[in-house]
Short mmCIF file of C-alpha atoms and ligand atoms in Angstrom, two decimals:
data_model
loop_
_atom_site.label_atom_id
_atom_site.label_comp_id
_atom_site.label_asym_id
_atom_site.label_seq_id
_atom_site.Cartn_x
_atom_site.Cartn_y
_atom_site.Cartn_z
CA UNK A 158 -15.39 14.96 18.48
CA UNK A 159 -12.12 15.16 16.57
CA UNK A 160 -9.77 18.07 16.32
CA UNK A 161 -7.83 18.93 13.20
CA UNK A 162 -5.05 19.73 12.76
CA UNK A 163 -3.99 16.83 14.92
CA UNK A 164 -0.56 17.49 16.41
CA UNK A 165 1.96 14.66 16.01
CA UNK A 166 4.85 16.45 17.69
CA UNK A 167 5.92 14.92 20.98
CA UNK A 168 3.50 11.98 20.67
CA UNK A 169 4.30 8.28 20.82
CA UNK A 170 3.66 6.93 17.35
CA UNK A 171 3.45 3.23 16.55
CA UNK A 172 4.15 2.14 12.99
CA UNK A 173 2.78 -1.40 12.65
CA UNK A 174 4.66 -3.07 9.80
CA UNK A 175 7.84 -0.96 9.93
CA UNK A 176 9.87 -3.63 8.09
CA UNK A 177 7.57 -3.46 5.07
CA UNK A 178 7.90 -1.04 2.16
CA UNK A 179 5.11 1.26 3.43
CA UNK A 180 6.07 1.09 7.10
CA UNK A 181 9.69 1.78 6.20
CA UNK A 182 8.68 4.89 4.27
CA UNK A 183 6.51 6.07 7.19
CA UNK A 184 9.47 5.65 9.56
CA UNK A 185 11.68 7.71 7.20
CA UNK A 186 9.04 10.44 6.94
CA UNK A 187 8.28 10.50 10.69
CA UNK A 188 11.95 11.24 11.36
CA UNK A 189 11.09 14.85 10.36
CA UNK A 190 8.20 15.13 12.82
CA UNK A 191 9.75 15.04 16.27
CA UNK A 192 7.76 12.06 17.53
CA UNK A 193 8.63 9.21 19.87
CA UNK A 194 8.61 6.37 17.35
CA UNK A 195 7.52 2.90 18.45
CA UNK A 196 8.11 -0.23 16.41
CA UNK A 197 8.20 -3.91 17.28
CA UNK A 198 9.83 -6.83 15.48
CA UNK A 199 7.87 -9.85 14.35
CA UNK A 200 9.89 -12.19 16.59
CA UNK A 201 8.83 -10.13 19.59
CA UNK A 202 5.17 -9.56 18.69
CA UNK A 203 3.47 -11.46 15.87
CA UNK A 204 0.59 -9.14 14.96
CA UNK A 205 -1.58 -12.20 14.27
CA UNK A 206 -1.26 -13.18 17.94
CA UNK A 207 -4.08 -11.46 19.80
CA UNK A 208 -2.68 -11.99 23.31
CA UNK A 209 0.75 -10.68 22.29
CA UNK A 210 -0.73 -7.62 20.55
CA UNK A 211 -3.03 -6.76 23.46
CA UNK A 212 -0.15 -7.14 25.98
CA UNK A 213 2.16 -4.96 23.87
CA UNK A 214 -0.46 -2.21 23.53
CA UNK A 215 -1.29 -2.30 27.25
CA UNK A 216 2.38 -1.85 28.06
CA UNK A 217 3.30 0.77 25.44
CA UNK A 218 -0.01 2.64 24.97
CA UNK A 219 0.88 4.42 21.71
CA UNK A 220 -0.98 7.71 21.23
CA UNK A 221 -0.96 7.41 17.44
CA UNK A 222 -1.05 4.28 15.26
CA UNK A 223 -0.27 3.82 11.57
CA UNK A 224 -1.58 0.37 10.63
CA UNK A 225 0.70 -0.46 7.70
CA UNK A 226 1.21 -4.13 8.56
CA UNK A 227 -0.27 -6.53 6.05
CA UNK A 228 0.42 -9.64 4.09
CA UNK A 229 0.90 -8.29 0.57
CA UNK A 230 2.03 -9.53 -2.81
CA UNK A 231 1.43 -9.36 -6.52
CA UNK A 232 -1.29 -10.93 -8.59
CA UNK A 233 0.04 -14.52 -8.34
CA UNK A 234 0.69 -14.32 -4.59
CA UNK A 235 -2.83 -12.95 -4.00
CA UNK A 236 -4.39 -15.60 -6.19
CA UNK A 237 -2.34 -18.54 -4.81
CA UNK A 238 -1.98 -17.82 -1.09
CA UNK A 239 -5.68 -17.03 -0.77
CA UNK A 240 -6.07 -18.49 2.72
CA UNK A 241 -3.07 -16.64 4.12
CA UNK A 242 -4.15 -13.38 2.51
CA UNK A 243 -7.59 -13.43 4.09
CA UNK A 244 -6.58 -14.78 7.50
CA UNK A 245 -3.43 -12.74 8.13
CA UNK A 246 -4.98 -9.49 6.99
CA UNK A 247 -8.24 -9.95 8.88
CA UNK A 248 -6.56 -10.86 12.12
CA UNK A 249 -3.90 -8.14 11.97
CA UNK A 250 -6.63 -5.54 11.40
CA UNK A 251 -8.91 -6.77 14.18
CA UNK A 252 -6.07 -7.16 16.71
CA UNK A 253 -4.45 -3.78 16.12
CA UNK A 254 -7.62 -1.69 15.72
CA UNK A 255 -9.24 -3.16 18.80
CA UNK A 256 -6.06 -2.86 20.90
CA UNK A 257 -5.65 0.76 19.83
CA UNK A 258 -9.21 1.50 20.94
CA UNK A 259 -8.97 -0.33 24.28
CA UNK A 260 -5.69 1.39 25.11
CA UNK A 261 -6.88 4.88 24.30
CA UNK A 262 -5.03 5.68 21.07
CA UNK A 263 -5.91 9.25 20.08
CA UNK A 264 -5.70 8.56 16.37
CA UNK A 265 -5.24 5.59 14.04
CA UNK A 266 -4.79 5.36 10.29
CA UNK A 267 -5.75 2.13 8.50
CA UNK A 268 -4.16 1.62 5.11
CA UNK A 269 -6.35 -0.18 2.60
CA UNK A 270 -5.78 -0.67 -1.10
CA UNK A 271 -7.33 0.30 -4.42
CA UNK A 272 -8.26 -3.38 -4.94
CA UNK A 273 -11.18 -2.92 -2.52
CA UNK A 274 -13.12 -1.23 -5.33
CA UNK A 275 -15.36 -3.32 -7.61
CA UNK A 276 -13.63 -4.76 -10.66
CA UNK A 277 -15.84 -2.86 -13.06
CA UNK A 278 -16.51 0.32 -11.06
CA UNK A 279 -16.58 3.57 -13.07
CA UNK A 280 -13.14 5.15 -13.56
CA UNK A 281 -11.57 7.08 -11.98
CA UNK A 282 -12.48 5.14 -8.84
CA UNK A 283 -14.35 7.24 -6.34
CA UNK A 284 -14.24 6.37 -2.67
CA UNK A 285 -18.01 5.86 -2.57
CA UNK A 286 -17.83 3.02 -5.12
CA UNK A 287 -16.73 0.57 -2.42
CA UNK A 288 -19.24 -2.30 -2.08
CA UNK A 289 -21.20 -1.39 -5.21
CA UNK A 290 -20.24 -4.50 -7.21
CA UNK A 291 -18.23 -7.73 -7.42
CA UNK A 292 -14.47 -7.65 -6.74
CA UNK A 293 -11.61 -8.74 -8.99
CA UNK A 294 -11.44 -12.50 -8.26
CA UNK A 295 -7.61 -12.77 -8.14
CA UNK A 296 -7.40 -10.53 -5.08
CA UNK A 297 -10.81 -11.04 -3.51
CA UNK A 298 -9.51 -12.57 -0.21
CA UNK A 299 -7.14 -9.63 0.33
CA UNK A 300 -9.80 -7.09 -0.63
CA UNK A 301 -12.42 -8.65 1.67
CA UNK A 302 -9.97 -8.50 4.61
CA UNK A 303 -9.20 -4.85 3.84
CA UNK A 304 -12.90 -4.00 3.51
CA UNK A 305 -13.47 -5.62 6.91
CA UNK A 306 -10.72 -3.40 8.38
CA UNK A 307 -12.27 -0.30 6.79
CA UNK A 308 -15.69 -1.18 8.17
CA UNK A 309 -14.18 -1.83 11.60
CA UNK A 310 -12.64 1.66 11.60
CA UNK A 311 -16.01 3.13 10.57
CA UNK A 312 -17.82 1.15 13.27
CA UNK A 313 -15.34 2.17 15.99
CA UNK A 314 -15.71 5.80 14.95
CA UNK A 315 -19.46 5.49 15.13
CA UNK A 316 -19.89 3.46 18.33
CA UNK A 317 -16.90 4.62 20.40
CA UNK A 318 -16.07 8.00 18.89
CA UNK A 319 -12.54 6.86 17.98
CA UNK A 320 -10.64 9.26 15.70
CA UNK A 321 -9.68 6.45 13.34
CA UNK A 322 -9.38 7.06 9.58
CA UNK A 323 -9.12 5.00 6.36
CA UNK A 324 -6.84 5.74 3.42
CA UNK A 325 -6.64 3.82 0.11
CA UNK A 326 -3.29 3.89 -1.66
CA UNK A 327 -2.90 2.97 -5.30
CA UNK A 328 -0.18 0.49 -6.46
CA UNK A 329 3.03 1.40 -4.63
CA UNK A 330 6.72 0.96 -5.33
CA UNK A 331 10.07 2.08 -3.98
CA UNK A 332 12.77 1.18 -1.45
CA UNK A 333 12.08 -1.94 0.59
CA UNK A 334 9.90 -3.60 -2.05
CA UNK A 335 9.77 -7.39 -2.33
CA UNK A 336 11.60 -8.73 -5.41
CA UNK A 337 10.40 -12.32 -5.25
CA UNK A 338 10.35 -13.55 -8.88
CA UNK A 339 6.83 -14.97 -8.64
CA UNK A 340 5.13 -13.26 -5.70
CA UNK A 341 6.23 -9.65 -6.15
CA UNK A 342 4.20 -6.82 -7.64
CA UNK A 343 4.84 -5.76 -11.22
CA UNK A 344 7.27 -2.90 -10.49
CA UNK A 345 9.71 -4.99 -8.48
CA UNK A 346 9.31 -7.94 -10.84
CA UNK A 347 10.19 -5.88 -13.90
CA UNK A 348 13.07 -4.00 -12.28
CA UNK A 349 14.62 -7.34 -11.39
CA UNK A 350 13.86 -9.05 -14.70
CA UNK A 351 15.21 -6.20 -16.86
CA UNK A 352 18.27 -5.85 -14.63
CA UNK A 353 19.08 -9.56 -14.82
CA UNK A 354 18.54 -9.57 -18.59
CA UNK A 355 20.86 -6.59 -18.99
CA UNK A 356 23.58 -8.29 -16.94
CA UNK A 357 23.36 -11.63 -18.69
CA UNK A 358 22.87 -10.27 -22.22
CA UNK A 359 19.37 -11.76 -22.64
CA UNK A 360 17.59 -10.01 -25.53
CA UNK A 361 13.95 -10.82 -24.73
CA UNK A 362 12.13 -10.09 -21.48
CA UNK A 363 8.70 -11.56 -20.79
CA UNK A 364 5.98 -9.42 -19.20
CA UNK A 365 2.91 -11.16 -17.81
CA UNK A 366 -0.55 -10.81 -19.32
CA UNK A 367 -1.58 -8.87 -22.42
CA UNK A 368 0.11 -5.58 -21.51
CA UNK A 369 -3.25 -3.80 -21.84
CA UNK A 370 -4.29 -3.43 -18.17
CA UNK A 371 -3.75 0.05 -16.83
CA UNK A 372 -2.23 0.78 -13.43
CA UNK A 373 -1.44 3.89 -11.41
CA UNK A 374 1.87 3.82 -9.55
CA UNK A 375 2.83 5.95 -6.54
CA UNK A 376 6.34 6.26 -5.12
CA UNK A 377 6.17 5.06 -1.53
CA UNK A 378 7.82 8.15 -0.02
CA UNK A 379 5.08 10.25 -1.60
CA UNK A 380 2.54 7.94 0.04
CA UNK A 381 4.20 8.42 3.43
CA UNK A 382 4.07 12.19 2.98
CA UNK A 383 0.35 12.02 2.16
CA UNK A 384 -0.27 9.83 5.22
CA UNK A 385 1.40 12.33 7.54
CA UNK A 386 -0.62 15.13 6.00
CA UNK A 387 -3.91 13.21 6.39
CA UNK A 388 -3.09 12.17 9.94
CA UNK A 389 -2.72 15.85 10.74
CA UNK A 390 -5.46 17.43 8.65
CA UNK A 391 -8.17 14.83 8.10
CA UNK A 392 -10.73 13.35 10.40
CA UNK A 393 -13.85 11.88 8.85
CA UNK A 394 -15.85 8.76 8.05
CA UNK A 395 -15.04 8.83 4.36
CA UNK A 396 -12.15 6.94 2.80
CA UNK A 397 -9.45 8.99 1.14
CA UNK A 398 -7.74 7.72 -2.03
CA UNK A 399 -4.00 8.32 -2.32
CA UNK A 400 -2.54 8.27 -5.82
CA UNK A 401 -1.01 10.36 -8.57
CA UNK A 402 -4.17 10.77 -10.65
CA UNK A 403 -2.39 9.29 -13.70
CA UNK A 404 -2.25 5.73 -14.98
CA UNK A 405 -0.40 3.88 -17.74
CA UNK A 406 -0.72 0.54 -19.57
CA UNK A 407 1.51 -2.31 -18.41
CA UNK A 408 3.12 -2.37 -21.89
CA UNK A 409 4.05 1.33 -21.67
CA UNK A 410 5.12 0.88 -18.09
CA UNK A 411 7.48 -1.95 -19.06
CA UNK A 412 9.23 0.46 -21.45
CA UNK A 413 9.65 3.02 -18.64
CA UNK A 414 11.31 0.36 -16.47
CA UNK A 415 13.50 -0.91 -19.33
CA UNK A 416 14.71 2.65 -19.97
CA UNK A 417 15.49 3.28 -16.29
CA UNK A 418 17.40 0.01 -16.03
CA UNK A 419 19.18 0.45 -19.36
CA UNK A 420 17.77 -2.68 -20.99
CA UNK A 421 17.60 -2.33 -24.77
CA UNK A 422 16.31 -5.73 -25.92
CA UNK A 423 12.83 -6.91 -26.87
CA UNK A 424 9.74 -7.18 -24.66
CA UNK A 425 7.12 -9.91 -25.15
CA UNK A 426 3.89 -10.81 -23.38
CA UNK A 427 2.91 -14.11 -21.71
CA UNK A 428 -0.86 -14.18 -22.09
CA UNK A 429 -1.13 -17.39 -20.04
CA UNK A 430 -0.56 -15.19 -16.97
CA UNK A 431 -3.51 -13.24 -15.50
CA UNK A 432 -4.17 -9.59 -16.34
CA UNK A 433 -6.16 -8.95 -13.19
CA UNK A 434 -8.45 -5.98 -13.08
CA UNK A 435 -8.47 -3.98 -16.35
CA UNK A 436 -7.98 -0.62 -14.69
CA UNK A 437 -7.78 0.90 -11.20
CA UNK A 438 -7.30 4.57 -11.66
CA UNK A 439 -8.03 6.49 -8.48
CA UNK A 440 -10.08 9.64 -8.23
CA UNK A 441 -7.79 11.75 -6.04
CA UNK A 442 -9.97 14.85 -5.86
CA UNK A 443 -10.63 14.52 -2.10
CA UNK A 444 -6.91 14.49 -1.46
CA UNK A 445 -6.33 17.35 -3.90
CA UNK A 446 -8.92 19.42 -2.00
CA UNK A 447 -6.76 19.00 1.09
CA UNK A 448 -3.93 20.54 -0.93
CA UNK A 449 -1.77 17.46 -1.45
CA UNK A 450 -0.37 16.07 -4.67
CA UNK A 451 2.33 13.51 -5.53
CA UNK A 452 5.75 15.00 -6.24
CA UNK A 453 7.75 12.17 -7.80
CA UNK A 454 7.24 11.53 -11.52
CA UNK A 455 7.03 7.90 -12.64
CA UNK A 456 10.34 8.17 -14.53
CA UNK A 457 12.16 9.64 -11.52
CA UNK A 458 10.52 7.24 -9.09
CA UNK A 459 11.49 4.18 -11.12
CA UNK A 460 15.09 5.43 -11.28
CA UNK A 461 15.07 5.86 -7.49
CA UNK A 462 13.53 2.41 -7.03
CA UNK A 463 16.16 0.85 -9.31
CA UNK A 464 18.91 2.55 -7.29
CA UNK A 465 17.36 1.19 -4.08
CA UNK A 466 17.15 -2.30 -5.62
CA UNK A 467 20.85 -2.15 -6.52
CA UNK A 468 21.88 -1.09 -3.04
CA UNK A 469 19.53 -3.49 -1.23
CA UNK A 470 20.46 -6.50 -3.36
CA UNK A 471 23.84 -5.86 -4.83
CA UNK A 472 25.38 -3.29 -2.48
P1 LIG B 187 -2.37 -5.95 -9.28
O1 LIG B 187 -2.43 -4.48 -9.52
O2 LIG B 187 -3.03 -6.37 -8.01
O3 LIG B 187 -2.86 -6.73 -10.47
O4 LIG B 187 -0.84 -6.29 -9.00
P2 LIG B 187 0.49 -6.65 -9.81
O5 LIG B 187 1.47 -5.58 -9.55
O6 LIG B 187 0.89 -8.04 -9.42
O7 LIG B 187 0.10 -6.70 -11.35
C1 LIG B 187 -0.21 -5.55 -12.09
C2 LIG B 187 -0.31 -5.90 -13.56
O8 LIG B 187 1.02 -6.15 -14.07
C3 LIG B 187 -1.13 -7.16 -13.88
O9 LIG B 187 -1.87 -6.91 -15.06
C4 LIG B 187 -0.04 -8.20 -14.16
O10 LIG B 187 -0.47 -9.23 -15.03
C5 LIG B 187 1.02 -7.34 -14.83
N1 LIG B 187 2.38 -7.91 -14.81
C6 LIG B 187 3.19 -8.00 -15.90
N2 LIG B 187 4.34 -8.62 -15.59
C7 LIG B 187 4.27 -8.91 -14.27
C8 LIG B 187 5.16 -9.56 -13.38
O11 LIG B 187 6.24 -10.01 -13.74
N3 LIG B 187 4.77 -9.67 -12.08
C9 LIG B 187 3.56 -9.19 -11.64
N4 LIG B 187 3.24 -9.30 -10.36
N5 LIG B 187 2.68 -8.60 -12.49
C10 LIG B 187 3.03 -8.46 -13.78
#
């Protein structure tokens, strides 16, 4: 049914979500691949609008689709905007996957998230632990929408023979991240908070939760590189985790960010804020078998992300 390696060269490639952190990294990485890149702005096509998406696909008929469009955010955004997180992510997935199928896309990659795994699944998280137990409640609406997208890809592979694949990235960071003080993810939040404390001479920075949860962080350009590799070399029903294979506590992580930013004051913990899932360390052995591993160390990646923050926000 499917041929690997799948040649990208010369193909029309649609990156859905090119303004986001992941889509932006895919666009940067695809610049090395000699493809005809297709993107579309939100004002032109709102991916939640089925008629607009179907019309755009019928007109442009991309041969390859990276589905990196999603409503995303950190633990408070996920837990507060629960309706938006389930609706936007469900409808974007159904519109784009179906339109890709109807318009004959040769290959599609759906990007999920490590939060689709059960809250208390054995660590490191293996791909086959999906749907074996209850989810982390703070991000359940997002996770359910992503699981629906994954199952849709599986069903379209099975019924229609579509060469569509699912990948599950760990927590991501890097250029193009969202630095909203409340709704961002932890990396962007701490880069901003330590930077602002350094500038204003504040000597105590507050980190949410107990500091004990563990997270794995992948630099987004490494993710994009893995996605290109998998698009080329992988075709199968099984999900593929994308991560570094290493995790760190939030307390230790805060010290890595403080060092990169040059903040030397104290760090304290606000335990009224949620910890979320205790750990989501990905088993990356499937990806390793394909010969791929992350290149950017956490220390280097955070320095690069801080540099990007400075140029995006203070350049
Ligand atoms: P999660 O992996 O879905 O929980 O996403 P986040 O990146 O939002 O949070 C990761 C962990 O960092 C959680 O345990 C948070 O409580 C913790 N954390 C500590 N400080 C912050 C912060 O300022 N913002 C966010 N979003 N999380 C923080």
